Amino acid sequence: MYSFEKGQRPLNPYLAGAITGGLVALSVVATGKFFGASTTFARAGAALVNMISPEHGASLDYFVRYPFAVDWQLLFLVGIFVGSLLSSTVNGTFFIDVVPELWRERFGARTWLRLFTAFLGGVLVAFGARMAGGCPSGHGLSGVMQLSMSGFVSLAAFFVGGVAMARIIYGRS
């Protein structure tokens, strides 16, 4: 999924971490808001339910608490997508690889299986994020920046969970 051809190298992780920390701090200074993204997905779900059945949407307390809004979080997510697209296009690394080589070696080239698994993983992560009251950017970046114990525990759990799932899915190779 990653390509560093043509002599390109990834950004130094320490520099990337410093830039990310600076952006979180700048966000707090400029807007008074910490990074977070998972509420936007709940709000998108509310918008979808309300388009299909407004009466049902109005009866769901969760969607009443999180109505759809074009706010800083939505713009933050759009900015992540647009920024990464622009960056990869400008530096010539943009490409689409629906079934990465490592996945293909382990599970074959079935596109539907890769897409289904990615979708299921996204649903589980979103559900867990809402259940925990925040996502990796909310707990991991903003929580740690505030020296929150829940932020440190969440960040450790994200890494342990990611490594465990990679081992389960891909084995030791």
C-alpha positions as YAML, in Angstrom:
chain: A
units: angstrom
residues:
- id: 1
  name: MET
  ca: [0.00, 0.00, 0.00]
- id: 2
  name: TYR
  ca: [2.94, 2.31, 0.52]
- id: 3
  name: SER
  ca: [5.29, 3.26, -2.27]
- id: 4
  name: PHE
  ca: [8.57, 5.07, -1.78]
- id: 5
  name: GLU
  ca: [9.92, 4.62, -5.27]
- id: 6
  name: LYS
  ca: [11.91, 7.20, -7.20]
- id: 7
  name: GLY
  ca: [14.27, 7.71, -4.26]
- id: 8
  name: GLN
  ca: [11.52, 9.10, -2.02]
- id: 9
  name: ARG
  ca: [11.67, 8.55, 1.70]
- id: 10
  name: PRO
  ca: [8.95, 8.74, 4.33]
- id: 11
  name: LEU
  ca: [8.87, 11.71, 6.68]
- id: 12
  name: ASN
  ca: [11.02, 11.28, 9.78]
- id: 13
  name: PRO
  ca: [8.65, 9.94, 12.49]
- id: 14
  name: TYR
  ca: [9.98, 12.37, 15.10]
- id: 15
  name: LEU
  ca: [9.39, 15.30, 12.78]
- id: 16
  name: ALA
  ca: [5.93, 13.96, 11.89]
- id: 17
  name: GLY
  ca: [5.11, 13.64, 15.60]
- id: 18
  name: ALA
  ca: [6.32, 17.16, 16.32]
- id: 19
  name: ILE
  ca: [4.26, 18.54, 13.42]
- id: 20
  name: THR
  ca: [1.17, 16.66, 14.61]
- id: 21
  name: GLY
  ca: [1.64, 17.90, 18.18]
- id: 22
  name: GLY
  ca: [2.08, 21.44, 16.90]
- id: 23
  name: LEU
  ca: [-1.11, 21.18, 14.85]
- id: 24
  name: VAL
  ca: [-3.10, 19.91, 17.85]
- id: 25
  name: ALA
  ca: [-1.75, 22.80, 19.96]
- id: 26
  name: LEU
  ca: [-2.52, 25.28, 17.17]
- id: 27
  name: SER
  ca: [-6.05, 23.88, 16.92]
- id: 28
  name: VAL
  ca: [-6.62, 24.44, 20.63]
- id: 29
  name: VAL
  ca: [-5.20, 27.97, 20.54]
- id: 30
  name: ALA
  ca: [-7.09, 28.96, 17.38]
- id: 31
  name: THR
  ca: [-10.46, 27.31, 18.04]
- id: 32
  name: GLY
  ca: [-10.49, 26.11, 21.63]
- id: 33
  name: LYS
  ca: [-11.17, 22.60, 20.28]
- id: 34
  name: PHE
  ca: [-9.09, 19.43, 20.46]
- id: 35
  name: PHE
  ca: [-8.78, 17.01, 17.54]
- id: 36
  name: GLY
  ca: [-11.54, 14.43, 17.22]
- id: 37
  name: ALA
  ca: [-13.44, 12.85, 14.39]
- id: 38
  name: SER
  ca: [-15.77, 10.02, 15.43]
- id: 39
  name: THR
  ca: [-18.73, 12.26, 16.30]
- id: 40
  name: THR
  ca: [-18.90, 13.30, 12.64]
- id: 41
  name: PHE
  ca: [-19.64, 9.70, 11.65]
- id: 42
  name: ALA
  ca: [-22.44, 9.51, 14.23]
- id: 43
  name: ARG
  ca: [-23.82, 12.75, 12.83]
- id: 44
  name: ALA
  ca: [-23.62, 11.38, 9.27]
- id: 45
  name: GLY
  ca: [-25.58, 8.34, 10.47]
- id: 46
  name: ALA
  ca: [-28.19, 10.66, 11.98]
- id: 47
  name: ALA
  ca: [-28.47, 12.53, 8.67]
- id: 48
  name: LEU
  ca: [-28.93, 9.27, 6.77]
- id: 49
  name: VAL
  ca: [-31.60, 7.96, 9.15]
- id: 50
  name: ASN
  ca: [-33.40, 11.32, 9.11]
- id: 51
  name: MET
  ca: [-33.44, 11.32, 5.29]
- id: 52
  name: ILE
  ca: [-34.99, 7.85, 5.22]
- id: 53
  name: SER
  ca: [-37.33, 8.15, 8.20]
- id: 54
  name: PRO
  ca: [-37.41, 11.49, 10.05]
- id: 55
  name: GLU
  ca: [-39.90, 10.14, 12.61]
- id: 56
  name: HIS
  ca: [-37.62, 7.25, 13.49]
- id: 57
  name: GLY
  ca: [-34.58, 9.55, 13.68]
- id: 58
  name: ALA
  ca: [-36.44, 11.86, 16.05]
- id: 59
  name: SER
  ca: [-37.22, 8.89, 18.32]
- id: 60
  name: LEU
  ca: [-33.56, 7.90, 18.73]
- id: 61
  name: ASP
  ca: [-31.98, 9.75, 21.63]
- id: 62
  name: TYR
  ca: [-28.47, 9.20, 20.30]
- id: 63
  name: PHE
  ca: [-29.26, 10.89, 16.98]
- id: 64
  name: VAL
  ca: [-31.12, 13.69, 18.76]
- id: 65
  name: ARG
  ca: [-27.95, 14.34, 20.81]
- id: 66
  name: TYR
  ca: [-25.75, 14.25, 17.70]
- id: 67
  name: PRO
  ca: [-27.67, 15.90, 14.84]
- id: 68
  name: PHE
  ca: [-25.90, 16.41, 11.53]
- id: 69
  name: ALA
  ca: [-23.89, 19.62, 11.39]
- id: 70
  name: VAL
  ca: [-21.38, 21.19, 9.06]
- id: 71
  name: ASP
  ca: [-18.88, 22.06, 11.75]
- id: 72
  name: TRP
  ca: [-15.14, 22.05, 12.41]
- id: 73
  name: GLN
  ca: [-15.02, 18.25, 12.76]
- id: 74
  name: LEU
  ca: [-16.57, 17.67, 9.35]
- id: 75
  name: LEU
  ca: [-14.19, 20.19, 7.81]
- id: 76
  name: PHE
  ca: [-11.30, 18.52, 9.68]
- id: 77
  name: LEU
  ca: [-12.16, 15.16, 8.04]
- id: 78
  name: VAL
  ca: [-12.59, 16.74, 4.61]
- id: 79
  name: GLY
  ca: [-9.22, 18.44, 5.12]
- id: 80
  name: ILE
  ca: [-7.55, 15.13, 5.98]
- id: 81
  name: PHE
  ca: [-8.86, 13.58, 2.76]
- id: 82
  name: VAL
  ca: [-8.13, 16.57, 0.51]
- id: 83
  name: GLY
  ca: [-4.72, 17.21, 2.09]
- id: 84
  name: SER
  ca: [-3.54, 13.64, 1.69]
- id: 85
  name: LEU
  ca: [-4.86, 13.53, -1.88]
- id: 86
  name: LEU
  ca: [-3.04, 16.76, -2.76]
- id: 87
  name: SER
  ca: [0.16, 15.67, -1.03]
- id: 88
  name: SER
  ca: [0.31, 12.28, -2.76]
- id: 89
  name: THR
  ca: [-0.59, 13.80, -6.11]
- id: 90
  name: VAL
  ca: [2.04, 16.54, -5.86]
- id: 91
  name: ASN
  ca: [4.83, 14.17, -4.81]
- id: 92
  name: GLY
  ca: [3.81, 11.52, -7.36]
- id: 93
  name: THR
  ca: [2.96, 8.70, -4.94]
- id: 94
  name: PHE
  ca: [-0.81, 8.57, -5.47]
- id: 95
  name: PHE
  ca: [-2.18, 5.25, -6.62]
- id: 96
  name: ILE
  ca: [-5.19, 3.06, -5.88]
- id: 97
  name: ASP
  ca: [-4.56, -0.48, -4.70]
- id: 98
  name: VAL
  ca: [-7.80, -2.07, -3.53]
- id: 99
  name: VAL
  ca: [-6.16, -5.43, -2.77]
- id: 100
  name: PRO
  ca: [-2.62, -4.82, -1.46]
- id: 101
  name: GLU
  ca: [0.09, -7.37, -2.24]
- id: 102
  name: LEU
  ca: [0.39, -8.63, 1.35]
- id: 103
  name: TRP
  ca: [-3.38, -9.24, 1.49]
- id: 104
  name: ARG
  ca: [-3.31, -10.93, -1.92]
- id: 105
  name: GLU
  ca: [-0.55, -13.30, -0.77]
- id: 106
  name: ARG
  ca: [-2.49, -14.30, 2.34]
- id: 107
  name: PHE
  ca: [-6.13, -14.28, 1.15]
- id: 108
  name: GLY
  ca: [-6.09, -14.11, -2.63]
- id: 109
  name: ALA
  ca: [-7.19, -11.35, -5.01]
- id: 110
  name: ARG
  ca: [-10.90, -11.31, -4.12]
- id: 111
  name: THR
  ca: [-11.84, -7.65, -4.11]
- id: 112
  name: TRP
  ca: [-15.18, -8.25, -2.37]
- id: 113
  name: LEU
  ca: [-13.44, -9.95, 0.58]
- id: 114
  name: ARG
  ca: [-10.97, -7.09, 1.00]
- id: 115
  name: LEU
  ca: [-13.70, -4.43, 0.78]
- id: 116
  name: PHE
  ca: [-16.03, -6.35, 3.12]
- id: 117
  name: THR
  ca: [-13.26, -6.84, 5.68]
- id: 118
  name: ALA
  ca: [-12.23, -3.18, 5.49]
- id: 119
  name: PHE
  ca: [-15.86, -2.08, 5.89]
- id: 120
  name: LEU
  ca: [-16.41, -4.44, 8.83]
- id: 121
  name: GLY
  ca: [-13.22, -3.18, 10.49]
- id: 122
  name: GLY
  ca: [-14.35, 0.41, 10.02]
- id: 123
  name: VAL
  ca: [-17.76, -0.34, 11.55]
- id: 124
  name: LEU
  ca: [-16.15, -2.05, 14.56]
- id: 125
  name: VAL
  ca: [-13.68, 0.80, 15.09]
- id: 126
  name: ALA
  ca: [-16.44, 3.43, 14.80]
- id: 127
  name: PHE
  ca: [-18.66, 1.49, 17.22]
- id: 128
  name: GLY
  ca: [-15.80, 1.13, 19.69]
- id: 129
  name: ALA
  ca: [-14.90, 4.80, 19.35]
- id: 130
  name: ARG
  ca: [-18.43, 5.92, 20.12]
- id: 131
  name: MET
  ca: [-18.69, 3.42, 22.96]
- id: 132
  name: ALA
  ca: [-15.43, 4.78, 24.43]
- id: 133
  name: GLY
  ca: [-16.56, 8.37, 23.95]
- id: 134
  name: GLY
  ca: [-13.84, 9.21, 21.47]
- id: 135
  name: CYS
  ca: [-11.68, 8.04, 18.60]
- id: 136
  name: PRO
  ca: [-7.91, 7.53, 18.22]
- id: 137
  name: SER
  ca: [-7.42, 11.20, 17.38]
- id: 138
  name: GLY
  ca: [-9.60, 12.30, 20.29]
- id: 139
  name: HIS
  ca: [-8.17, 9.99, 22.94]
- id: 140
  name: GLY
  ca: [-4.75, 9.33, 21.44]
- id: 141
  name: LEU
  ca: [-3.71, 12.80, 20.34]
- id: 142
  name: SER
  ca: [-5.85, 15.19, 22.35]
- id: 143
  name: GLY
  ca: [-6.04, 13.02, 25.48]
- id: 144
  name: VAL
  ca: [-2.29, 12.48, 25.66]
- id: 145
  name: MET
  ca: [-1.69, 16.18, 25.03]
- id: 146
  name: GLN
  ca: [-3.79, 16.90, 28.12]
- id: 147
  name: LEU
  ca: [-1.88, 14.19, 30.05]
- id: 148
  name: SER
  ca: [-5.16, 12.31, 30.49]
- id: 149
  name: MET
  ca: [-4.77, 8.79, 31.87]
- id: 150
  name: SER
  ca: [-7.61, 7.61, 29.61]
- id: 151
  name: GLY
  ca: [-5.69, 9.04, 26.65]
- id: 152
  name: PHE
  ca: [-2.56, 7.05, 27.50]
- id: 153
  name: VAL
  ca: [-4.54, 3.86, 28.16]
- id: 154
  name: SER
  ca: [-6.51, 4.29, 24.93]
- id: 155
  name: LEU
  ca: [-3.40, 4.96, 22.86]
- id: 156
  name: ALA
  ca: [-1.69, 1.87, 24.30]
- id: 157
  name: ALA
  ca: [-4.82, -0.20, 23.59]
- id: 158
  name: PHE
  ca: [-4.93, 1.05, 19.97]
- id: 159
  name: PHE
  ca: [-1.34, -0.06, 19.39]
- id: 160
  name: VAL
  ca: [-1.74, -3.41, 21.15]
- id: 161
  name: GLY
  ca: [-5.00, -4.07, 19.29]
- id: 162
  name: GLY
  ca: [-3.46, -3.12, 15.95]
- id: 163
  name: VAL
  ca: [-0.43, -5.36, 16.44]
- id: 164
  name: ALA
  ca: [-2.62, -8.24, 17.67]
- id: 165
  name: MET
  ca: [-4.97, -7.99, 14.67]
- id: 166
  name: ALA
  ca: [-2.04, -7.76, 12.24]
- id: 167
  name: ARG
  ca: [-0.62, -10.94, 13.79]
- id: 168
  name: ILE
  ca: [-4.00, -12.70, 13.58]
- id: 169
  name: ILE
  ca: [-4.66, -11.64, 10.00]
- id: 170
  name: TYR
  ca: [-1.16, -11.82, 8.52]
- id: 171
  name: GLY
  ca: [0.67, -14.18, 10.87]
- id: 172
  name: ARG
  ca: [4.32, -13.62, 11.71]
- id: 173
  name: SER
  ca: [5.45, -13.00, 8.13]
...
